[in-house]
Structures are given as structure tokens and as C-alpha cells.
PDB file of C-alpha atoms and ligand atoms in Angstrom:
ATOM      1  CA  MET A 104      -0.072   0.339  -0.441  1.00  0.00           C
ATOM      2  CA  MET A 105       1.142   3.808  -0.978  1.00  0.00           C
ATOM      3  CA  ASN A 106       0.146   6.116   1.617  1.00  0.00           C
ATOM      4  CA  ILE A 107       0.008   9.345  -0.346  1.00  0.00           C
ATOM      5  CA  PRO A 108      -0.868  12.147   1.927  1.00  0.00           C
ATOM      6  CA  GLU A 109      -4.228  13.227   1.752  1.00  0.00           C
ATOM      7  CA  GLU A 110      -3.897  17.060   1.379  1.00  0.00           C
ATOM      8  CA  VAL A 111      -1.928  15.812  -2.429  1.00  0.00           C
ATOM      9  CA  MET A 112      -4.716  13.276  -3.544  1.00  0.00           C
ATOM     10  CA  GLU A 113      -7.614  15.998  -2.577  1.00  0.00           C
ATOM     11  CA  ARG A 114      -5.637  18.725  -5.066  1.00  0.00           C
ATOM     12  CA  ALA A 115      -5.381  16.112  -7.257  1.00  0.00           C
ATOM     13  CA  LYS A 116      -8.712  15.593  -7.632  1.00  0.00           C
ATOM     14  CA  LYS A 117      -9.690  19.301  -6.957  1.00  0.00           C
ATOM     15  CA  ASN A 118      -7.269  20.503 -10.409  1.00  0.00           C
ATOM     16  CA  ILE A 119      -8.649  17.593 -12.884  1.00  0.00           C
ATOM     17  CA  ALA A 120     -12.209  18.771 -11.688  1.00  0.00           C
ATOM     18  CA  PRO A 121     -12.265  21.516 -15.108  1.00  0.00           C
ATOM     19  CA  PHE A 122     -10.891  19.024 -17.538  1.00  0.00           C
ATOM     20  CA  ASP A 123     -12.953  16.203 -19.275  1.00  0.00           C
ATOM     21  CA  ALA A 124     -12.044  13.891 -17.816  1.00  0.00           C
ATOM     22  CA  GLU A 125     -13.932  11.121 -15.447  1.00  0.00           C
ATOM     23  CA  GLY A 126     -12.917   8.557 -12.506  1.00  0.00           C
ATOM     24  CA  PHE A 127      -9.451   8.498  -9.927  1.00  0.00           C
ATOM     25  CA  VAL A 128      -7.339   5.430 -10.358  1.00  0.00           C
ATOM     26  CA  LEU A 129      -3.969   5.721  -7.733  1.00  0.00           C
ATOM     27  CA  GLY A 130      -1.070   2.825  -9.704  1.00  0.00           C
ATOM     28  CA  LYS A 131      -1.255  -1.073  -8.224  1.00  0.00           C
ATOM     29  CA  GLY A 132       1.832  -2.791  -6.958  1.00  0.00           C
ATOM     30  CA  GLN A 133       4.791  -2.916  -4.429  1.00  0.00           C
ATOM     31  CA  VAL A 134       6.572  -0.311  -2.259  1.00  0.00           C
ATOM     32  CA  PRO A 135       8.733   0.330  -2.278  1.00  0.00           C
ATOM     33  CA  SER A 136       9.388  -0.877  -5.070  1.00  0.00           C
ATOM     34  CA  GLU A 137      12.368  -1.399  -7.079  1.00  0.00           C
ATOM     35  CA  ILE A 138      11.512  -0.606 -10.030  1.00  0.00           C
ATOM     36  CA  MET A 139       8.434   1.790 -11.620  1.00  0.00           C
ATOM     37  CA  MET A 140       6.728   2.035 -14.613  1.00  0.00           C
ATOM     38  CA  ILE A 141       4.730   4.987 -15.430  1.00  0.00           C
ATOM     39  CA  GLY A 142       2.291   5.267 -18.485  1.00  0.00           C
ATOM     40  CA  GLU A 143       0.344   8.055 -19.702  1.00  0.00           C
ATOM     41  CA  ALA A 144      -3.174   7.592 -18.068  1.00  0.00           C
ATOM     42  CA  PRO A 145      -5.706   5.385 -17.277  1.00  0.00           C
ATOM     43  CA  GLY A 146      -8.362   4.383 -20.475  1.00  0.00           C
ATOM     44  CA  GLU A 147     -12.029   2.787 -20.230  1.00  0.00           C
ATOM     45  CA  ASN A 148     -11.271  -0.284 -18.456  1.00  0.00           C
ATOM     46  CA  GLU A 149      -9.028   1.055 -15.603  1.00  0.00           C
ATOM     47  CA  VAL A 150     -11.634   3.224 -14.639  1.00  0.00           C
ATOM     48  CA  TYR A 151     -14.673   0.553 -14.749  1.00  0.00           C
ATOM     49  CA  ASP A 152     -11.947  -2.209 -12.989  1.00  0.00           C
ATOM     50  CA  GLY A 153     -10.179   1.397 -10.634  1.00  0.00           C
ATOM     51  CA  GLU A 154      -6.732  -0.947 -11.795  1.00  0.00           C
ATOM     52  CA  PRO A 155      -3.760   0.116 -14.251  1.00  0.00           C
ATOM     53  CA  PHE A 156      -3.447  -1.226 -17.679  1.00  0.00           C
ATOM     54  CA  THR A 157      -6.502  -3.595 -17.576  1.00  0.00           C
ATOM     55  CA  GLY A 158      -7.785  -2.724 -20.894  1.00  0.00           C
ATOM     56  CA  ARG A 159      -5.681  -4.349 -24.018  1.00  0.00           C
ATOM     57  CA  ALA A 160      -2.763  -2.428 -23.443  1.00  0.00           C
ATOM     58  CA  GLY A 161      -2.368  -3.953 -20.229  1.00  0.00           C
ATOM     59  CA  LYS A 162      -2.500  -7.423 -22.491  1.00  0.00           C
ATOM     60  CA  GLU A 163       0.531  -6.036 -24.131  1.00  0.00           C
ATOM     61  CA  LEU A 164       1.971  -5.575 -20.735  1.00  0.00           C
ATOM     62  CA  ASP A 165       1.702  -8.424 -19.138  1.00  0.00           C
ATOM     63  CA  LYS A 166       3.402 -10.270 -22.362  1.00  0.00           C
ATOM     64  CA  GLN A 167       5.481  -7.831 -22.326  1.00  0.00           C
ATOM     65  CA  LEU A 168       6.366  -8.555 -18.371  1.00  0.00           C
ATOM     66  CA  SER A 169       6.715 -12.122 -18.691  1.00  0.00           C
ATOM     67  CA  TYR A 170       9.526 -11.889 -21.535  1.00  0.00           C
ATOM     68  CA  LEU A 171      11.044 -10.022 -19.592  1.00  0.00           C
ATOM     69  CA  GLY A 172      10.442 -12.764 -17.095  1.00  0.00           C
ATOM     70  CA  TRP A 173       8.108 -10.500 -14.600  1.00  0.00           C
ATOM     71  CA  THR A 174       4.411 -10.665 -13.601  1.00  0.00           C
ATOM     72  CA  ARG A 175       3.362  -7.167 -11.802  1.00  0.00           C
ATOM     73  CA  ASP A 176       4.153  -7.701  -8.421  1.00  0.00           C
ATOM     74  CA  ASP A 177       7.622  -7.474  -9.043  1.00  0.00           C
ATOM     75  CA  VAL A 178       6.844  -4.049 -10.189  1.00  0.00           C
ATOM     76  CA  TYR A 179       4.788  -0.646  -9.481  1.00  0.00           C
ATOM     77  CA  ILE A 180       2.429   0.534 -12.514  1.00  0.00           C
ATOM     78  CA  THR A 181       1.357   4.324 -12.451  1.00  0.00           C
ATOM     79  CA  SER A 182       0.613   6.636 -15.011  1.00  0.00           C
ATOM     80  CA  VAL A 183       0.939  10.973 -15.611  1.00  0.00           C
ATOM     81  CA  VAL A 184      -2.713  10.831 -14.648  1.00  0.00           C
ATOM     82  CA  ARG A 185      -4.550   9.349 -12.792  1.00  0.00           C
ATOM     83  CA  SER A 186      -7.589   9.766 -14.380  1.00  0.00           C
ATOM     84  CA  ARG A 187      -9.269   9.196 -17.989  1.00  0.00           C
ATOM     85  CA  PRO A 188      -9.629  11.795 -20.807  1.00  0.00           C
ATOM     86  CA  TYR A 189     -12.546  11.335 -22.827  1.00  0.00           C
ATOM     87  CA  LYS A 190     -13.879  13.245 -26.105  1.00  0.00           C
ATOM     88  CA  TRP A 191     -16.898  13.298 -27.344  1.00  0.00           C
ATOM     89  CA  GLU A 192     -17.396  10.751 -30.655  1.00  0.00           C
ATOM     90  CA  LYS A 193     -20.419  10.254 -32.384  1.00  0.00           C
ATOM     91  CA  ARG A 194     -20.834   6.355 -34.137  1.00  0.00           C
ATOM     92  CA  PRO A 195     -21.031   6.971 -37.947  1.00  0.00           C
ATOM     93  CA  LYS A 196     -24.555   4.417 -38.383  1.00  0.00           C
ATOM     94  CA  SER A 197     -26.771   5.212 -34.781  1.00  0.00           C
ATOM     95  CA  GLY A 198     -25.008   8.841 -34.626  1.00  0.00           C
ATOM     96  CA  GLU A 199     -25.060   7.560 -30.556  1.00  0.00           C
ATOM     97  CA  LYS A 200     -22.753   9.868 -28.579  1.00  0.00           C
ATOM     98  CA  ARG A 201     -20.312   7.677 -26.803  1.00  0.00           C
ATOM     99  CA  LYS A 202     -17.117   8.632 -24.361  1.00  0.00           C
ATOM    100  CA  ALA A 203     -13.766   8.098 -26.462  1.00  0.00           C
ATOM    101  CA  ASN A 204     -10.028   7.895 -24.733  1.00  0.00           C
ATOM    102  CA  ARG A 205      -7.920  10.805 -26.002  1.00  0.00           C
ATOM    103  CA  LYS A 206      -4.082  11.394 -24.736  1.00  0.00           C
ATOM    104  CA  PRO A 207      -4.278  13.566 -21.973  1.00  0.00           C
ATOM    105  CA  ASN A 208      -2.918  17.919 -21.887  1.00  0.00           C
ATOM    106  CA  GLN A 209      -0.637  19.714 -20.597  1.00  0.00           C
ATOM    107  CA  LYS A 210      -2.666  20.770 -18.710  1.00  0.00           C
ATOM    108  CA  GLU A 211      -3.942  17.470 -16.912  1.00  0.00           C
ATOM    109  CA  VAL A 212      -0.184  16.190 -16.844  1.00  0.00           C
ATOM    110  CA  LYS A 213      -0.320  19.736 -14.385  1.00  0.00           C
ATOM    111  CA  ALA A 214      -2.909  18.828 -12.640  1.00  0.00           C
ATOM    112  CA  HIS A 215      -1.583  15.508 -11.257  1.00  0.00           C
ATOM    113  CA  ALA A 216       2.172  16.275 -11.515  1.00  0.00           C
ATOM    114  CA  GLU A 217       2.220  17.316  -7.706  1.00  0.00           C
ATOM    115  CA  LEU A 218       0.498  13.558  -7.101  1.00  0.00           C
ATOM    116  CA  LEU A 219       3.095  11.976  -9.313  1.00  0.00           C
ATOM    117  CA  ASP A 220       6.002  13.071  -7.945  1.00  0.00           C
ATOM    118  CA  THR A 221       4.854  11.995  -4.321  1.00  0.00           C
ATOM    119  CA  GLN A 222       4.015   8.351  -6.240  1.00  0.00           C
ATOM    120  CA  ILE A 223       7.743   8.709  -7.096  1.00  0.00           C
ATOM    121  CA  ARG A 224       8.640   9.683  -4.139  1.00  0.00           C
ATOM    122  CA  LEU A 225       6.949   7.565  -2.250  1.00  0.00           C
ATOM    123  CA  ALA A 226       7.874   3.984  -4.085  1.00  0.00           C
ATOM    124  CA  GLU A 227      11.618   5.081  -4.112  1.00  0.00           C
ATOM    125  CA  PRO A 228      12.356   3.071  -7.217  1.00  0.00           C
ATOM    126  CA  LYS A 229      16.355   2.901  -9.063  1.00  0.00           C
ATOM    127  CA  VAL A 230      14.793   2.511 -11.753  1.00  0.00           C
ATOM    128  CA  LEU A 231      12.130   3.901 -14.417  1.00  0.00           C
ATOM    129  CA  LEU A 232      10.586   2.518 -17.317  1.00  0.00           C
ATOM    130  CA  LEU A 233       9.051   5.628 -19.577  1.00  0.00           C
ATOM    131  CA  LEU A 234       5.751   3.621 -21.249  1.00  0.00           C
ATOM    132  CA  GLY A 235       5.786   6.561 -24.478  1.00  0.00           C
ATOM    133  CA  GLY A 236       5.925  10.026 -24.929  1.00  0.00           C
ATOM    134  CA  VAL A 237       3.766  11.683 -22.259  1.00  0.00           C
ATOM    135  CA  ALA A 238       5.337   9.898 -19.341  1.00  0.00           C
ATOM    136  CA  TYR A 239       9.297  10.879 -21.665  1.00  0.00           C
ATOM    137  CA  GLN A 240       7.796  14.766 -21.693  1.00  0.00           C
ATOM    138  CA  ARG A 241       6.766  15.107 -18.214  1.00  0.00           C
ATOM    139  CA  LEU A 242       9.960  13.692 -16.476  1.00  0.00           C
ATOM    140  CA  ILE A 243      12.084  13.728 -19.404  1.00  0.00           C
ATOM    141  CA  ASP A 244      12.188  16.146 -21.311  1.00  0.00           C
ATOM    142  CA  GLU A 245       9.108  19.002 -22.275  1.00  0.00           C
ATOM    143  CA  LYS A 246       9.841  18.959 -26.378  1.00  0.00           C
ATOM    144  CA  GLY A 247      11.962  15.521 -26.389  1.00  0.00           C
ATOM    145  CA  LYS A 248      10.716  12.737 -28.895  1.00  0.00           C
ATOM    146  CA  ILE A 249      10.888   9.566 -27.294  1.00  0.00           C
ATOM    147  CA  SER A 250      11.763   7.881 -30.210  1.00  0.00           C
ATOM    148  CA  GLU A 251      15.458   8.461 -29.901  1.00  0.00           C
ATOM    149  CA  VAL A 252      16.054   7.412 -26.810  1.00  0.00           C
ATOM    150  CA  ILE A 253      13.789   3.865 -26.965  1.00  0.00           C
ATOM    151  CA  GLY A 254      15.447   1.110 -25.549  1.00  0.00           C
ATOM    152  CA  GLU A 255      18.157   3.315 -23.531  1.00  0.00           C
ATOM    153  CA  LYS A 256      19.284   3.582 -20.939  1.00  0.00           C
ATOM    154  CA  LEU A 257      19.925   7.761 -19.170  1.00  0.00           C
ATOM    155  CA  GLU A 258      21.243   8.092 -15.844  1.00  0.00           C
ATOM    156  CA  THR A 259      19.836  11.551 -15.379  1.00  0.00           C
ATOM    157  CA  PRO A 260      17.032  14.102 -12.485  1.00  0.00           C
ATOM    158  CA  ILE A 261      13.505  13.850 -13.396  1.00  0.00           C
ATOM    159  CA  LEU A 262      11.358  17.100 -14.092  1.00  0.00           C
ATOM    160  CA  THR A 263       9.402  17.652 -10.587  1.00  0.00           C
ATOM    161  CA  TYR A 264       6.790  19.959  -9.784  1.00  0.00           C
ATOM    162  CA  ASP A 265       7.368  23.373  -8.196  1.00  0.00           C
ATOM    163  CA  ARG A 266       3.881  23.604  -6.921  1.00  0.00           C
ATOM    164  CA  GLU A 267       5.213  27.911  -6.052  1.00  0.00           C
ATOM    165  CA  ASN A 268       6.586  29.032  -8.868  1.00  0.00           C
ATOM    166  CA  ASP A 269       4.388  26.573 -11.296  1.00  0.00           C
ATOM    167  CA  ARG A 270       6.910  25.306 -13.107  1.00  0.00           C
ATOM    168  CA  TYR A 271       9.228  22.100 -13.521  1.00  0.00           C
ATOM    169  CA  VAL A 272      12.484  21.578 -12.215  1.00  0.00           C
ATOM    170  CA  PRO A 273      15.046  19.287 -11.979  1.00  0.00           C
ATOM    171  CA  SER A 274      14.946  16.450  -9.368  1.00  0.00           C
ATOM    172  CA  GLU A 275      18.569  16.750  -6.871  1.00  0.00           C
ATOM    173  CA  GLU A 276      18.439  12.924  -7.787  1.00  0.00           C
ATOM    174  CA  GLU A 277      19.058  10.939 -10.754  1.00  0.00           C
ATOM    175  CA  TYR A 278      17.723   7.640 -11.239  1.00  0.00           C
ATOM    176  CA  ILE A 279      18.038   4.906 -14.298  1.00  0.00           C
ATOM    177  CA  VAL A 280      15.680   5.928 -16.756  1.00  0.00           C
ATOM    178  CA  ILE A 281      14.426   3.213 -19.902  1.00  0.00           C
ATOM    179  CA  PRO A 282      12.272   5.142 -22.277  1.00  0.00           C
ATOM    180  CA  LEU A 283      10.094   1.987 -24.264  1.00  0.00           C
ATOM    181  CA  TYR A 284       7.099   2.287 -26.282  1.00  0.00           C
ATOM    182  CA  HIS A 285       3.974   2.948 -25.044  1.00  0.00           C
ATOM    183  CA  PRO A 286       2.120  -1.048 -25.111  1.00  0.00           C
ATOM    184  CA  ALA A 287      -0.793   0.441 -26.837  1.00  0.00           C
ATOM    185  CA  ALA A 288       1.871   1.081 -29.661  1.00  0.00           C
ATOM    186  CA  VAL A 289       1.789  -1.578 -31.722  1.00  0.00           C
ATOM    187  CA  PHE A 290      -2.123  -1.729 -31.736  1.00  0.00           C
ATOM    188  CA  TYR A 291      -1.318   1.327 -34.370  1.00  0.00           C
ATOM    189  CA  ASN A 292       2.055   0.115 -36.018  1.00  0.00           C
ATOM    190  CA  PRO A 293       2.189  -3.031 -35.145  1.00  0.00           C
ATOM    191  CA  GLY A 294       4.972  -3.080 -37.549  1.00  0.00           C
ATOM    192  CA  ILE A 295       7.332  -1.254 -34.330  1.00  0.00           C
ATOM    193  CA  ARG A 296       6.362  -4.761 -32.365  1.00  0.00           C
ATOM    194  CA  ASP A 297      10.309  -6.250 -33.179  1.00  0.00           C
ATOM    195  CA  SER A 298      11.841  -3.242 -32.749  1.00  0.00           C
ATOM    196  CA  ILE A 299       9.332  -3.430 -28.805  1.00  0.00           C
ATOM    197  CA  TYR A 300      11.415  -6.621 -28.508  1.00  0.00           C
ATOM    198  CA  GLU A 301      14.342  -5.432 -29.315  1.00  0.00           C
ATOM    199  CA  SER A 302      14.752  -2.209 -26.881  1.00  0.00           C
ATOM    200  CA  LEU A 303      13.197  -4.756 -23.598  1.00  0.00           C
ATOM    201  CA  ASP A 304      16.163  -7.584 -24.761  1.00  0.00           C
ATOM    202  CA  ARG A 305      18.762  -4.202 -24.101  1.00  0.00           C
ATOM    203  CA  LEU A 306      16.103  -3.752 -20.938  1.00  0.00           C
ATOM    204  CA  ASN A 307      17.391  -6.987 -19.846  1.00  0.00           C
ATOM    205  CA  SER A 308      20.926  -6.657 -20.396  1.00  0.00           C
ATOM    206  CA  TYR A 309      20.853  -3.573 -18.312  1.00  0.00           C
ATOM    207  CA  LEU A 310      19.339  -4.787 -15.578  1.00  0.00           C
ATOM    208  CA  SER A 311      20.898  -7.483 -14.731  1.00  0.00           C
ATOM    209  CA  SER A 312      24.371  -6.549 -15.358  1.00  0.00           C
TER     210      SER A 312
HETATM  211  N1  URA B 554      -2.786   3.121 -21.268  1.00  0.00           N
HETATM  212  C1  URA B 554      -2.304   3.771 -19.862  1.00  0.00           C
HETATM  213  O1  URA B 554      -1.336   4.315 -19.654  1.00  0.00           O
HETATM  214  N2  URA B 554      -1.970   3.233 -18.325  1.00  0.00           N
HETATM  215  C2  URA B 554      -3.998   2.372 -18.187  1.00  0.00           C
HETATM  216  O2  URA B 554      -4.151   2.320 -17.769  1.00  0.00           O
HETATM  217  C3  URA B 554      -4.071   1.819 -19.776  1.00  0.00           C
HETATM  218  C4  URA B 554      -3.672   2.544 -20.775  1.00  0.00           C
END
């Protein structure tokens, strides 16, 4: 169990309230945890289940974990944003309106920045696995392209949110950070499957050396 201060939880819920984002899914896993995986935001399934990565992306994540010889008990899993950002979409045939998942925007990322910083502090990870560009830009390089560093082992400070001055500042502490594809990326781009497994092989070799 991760004991997140009540005031941090309350602020996160209050900050996200003005946006089209629903539910509130905390992370899951061992605390402390040597390895922390950070995704983007929960989707419809996760909000329904109250757990991260229980939908289609989660099945892909489980495949990748088992390729590494891990289970979810070996890691702490969370996301940059804890609520599900949605947009209204019209079904082409029936015209029926429904909510579709979407990427969180910068304001939503900021709404939960203090919460993510707190989760990282409490999980005390040595290694941060960033699943996708949203996590990479939030923690490493606001305008950076994750595709340029996929599977690399970075030893670096991470960006933390300074609430008083409303800006992101580098942490004093350095972490081992490995940017990886978001597990859902393969659904949009099946051609990257080989590259995903190459980056997992690299990850395995860093962590076992
Ligand atoms: N994508 C994420 O980043 N997190 C989830 O929990 C589910 C999908």
C-alpha cells in the first residue's frame, strides 16, 4: 500500500475536475519498488476496474512483462494522469454519442504532477520505465521525442513540479530511466513489434549487468 497524503489526493482531484476526465485510478504494486513503470492515463476499462492497465494495452503489457520473466508483483505501475481523459464521439451509423479515450493535455498532466512526484518519492524506485511519449515529456524533456531514445539507459535527474513557481525543475537525485514504447503503440503501428522486443532485450541486459 502506498500512503499518499490526503491533501495531495484532494488537490489532484480538485485540479482535474474542470477537465473532460473521469474516474481516479491510483497505481498498483509493491512499495518500495525497485522498478516503476509509468504510463499515460487510464482508459475506460481501467476506470471501470479501478486498476491500471486492465484493458487491451494491459494484456500487451503482461506479455512484455512475461517476456522479461516478470509479473506485475515485481513492479509498481502508475501513469502520468490518474483520470481518464475522454472526448465525445459520434458513432457513424447510429449517430449515438459515446466517450472515447484521448491523450491527456499539458494542463491535465500538470493537474496530477504533484501526485506523480509523490508516488515516485514513496515508491523509491531505482529504475523508471517510461511507457510512451507522455511519460517521457513529463519526466525528462518537455519537448523531446521518445522515438530518439527508445530502449536507451539514461542516468538523469527527472522533472518535478514546483507548485509555488508553477514550473518543472530537475530533481537533485538521479535515476536510471529507460524510455519504452507505450504498450498500446503496437496496435497503431504493428511494424514496431521487433523494435519493442529489441528494447526489452536491451533493458534485460542493463538490469542484469
Ligand atoms: N494506458 C495507460 O497509460 N495506463 C493505463 O492504465 C491504461 C492504458
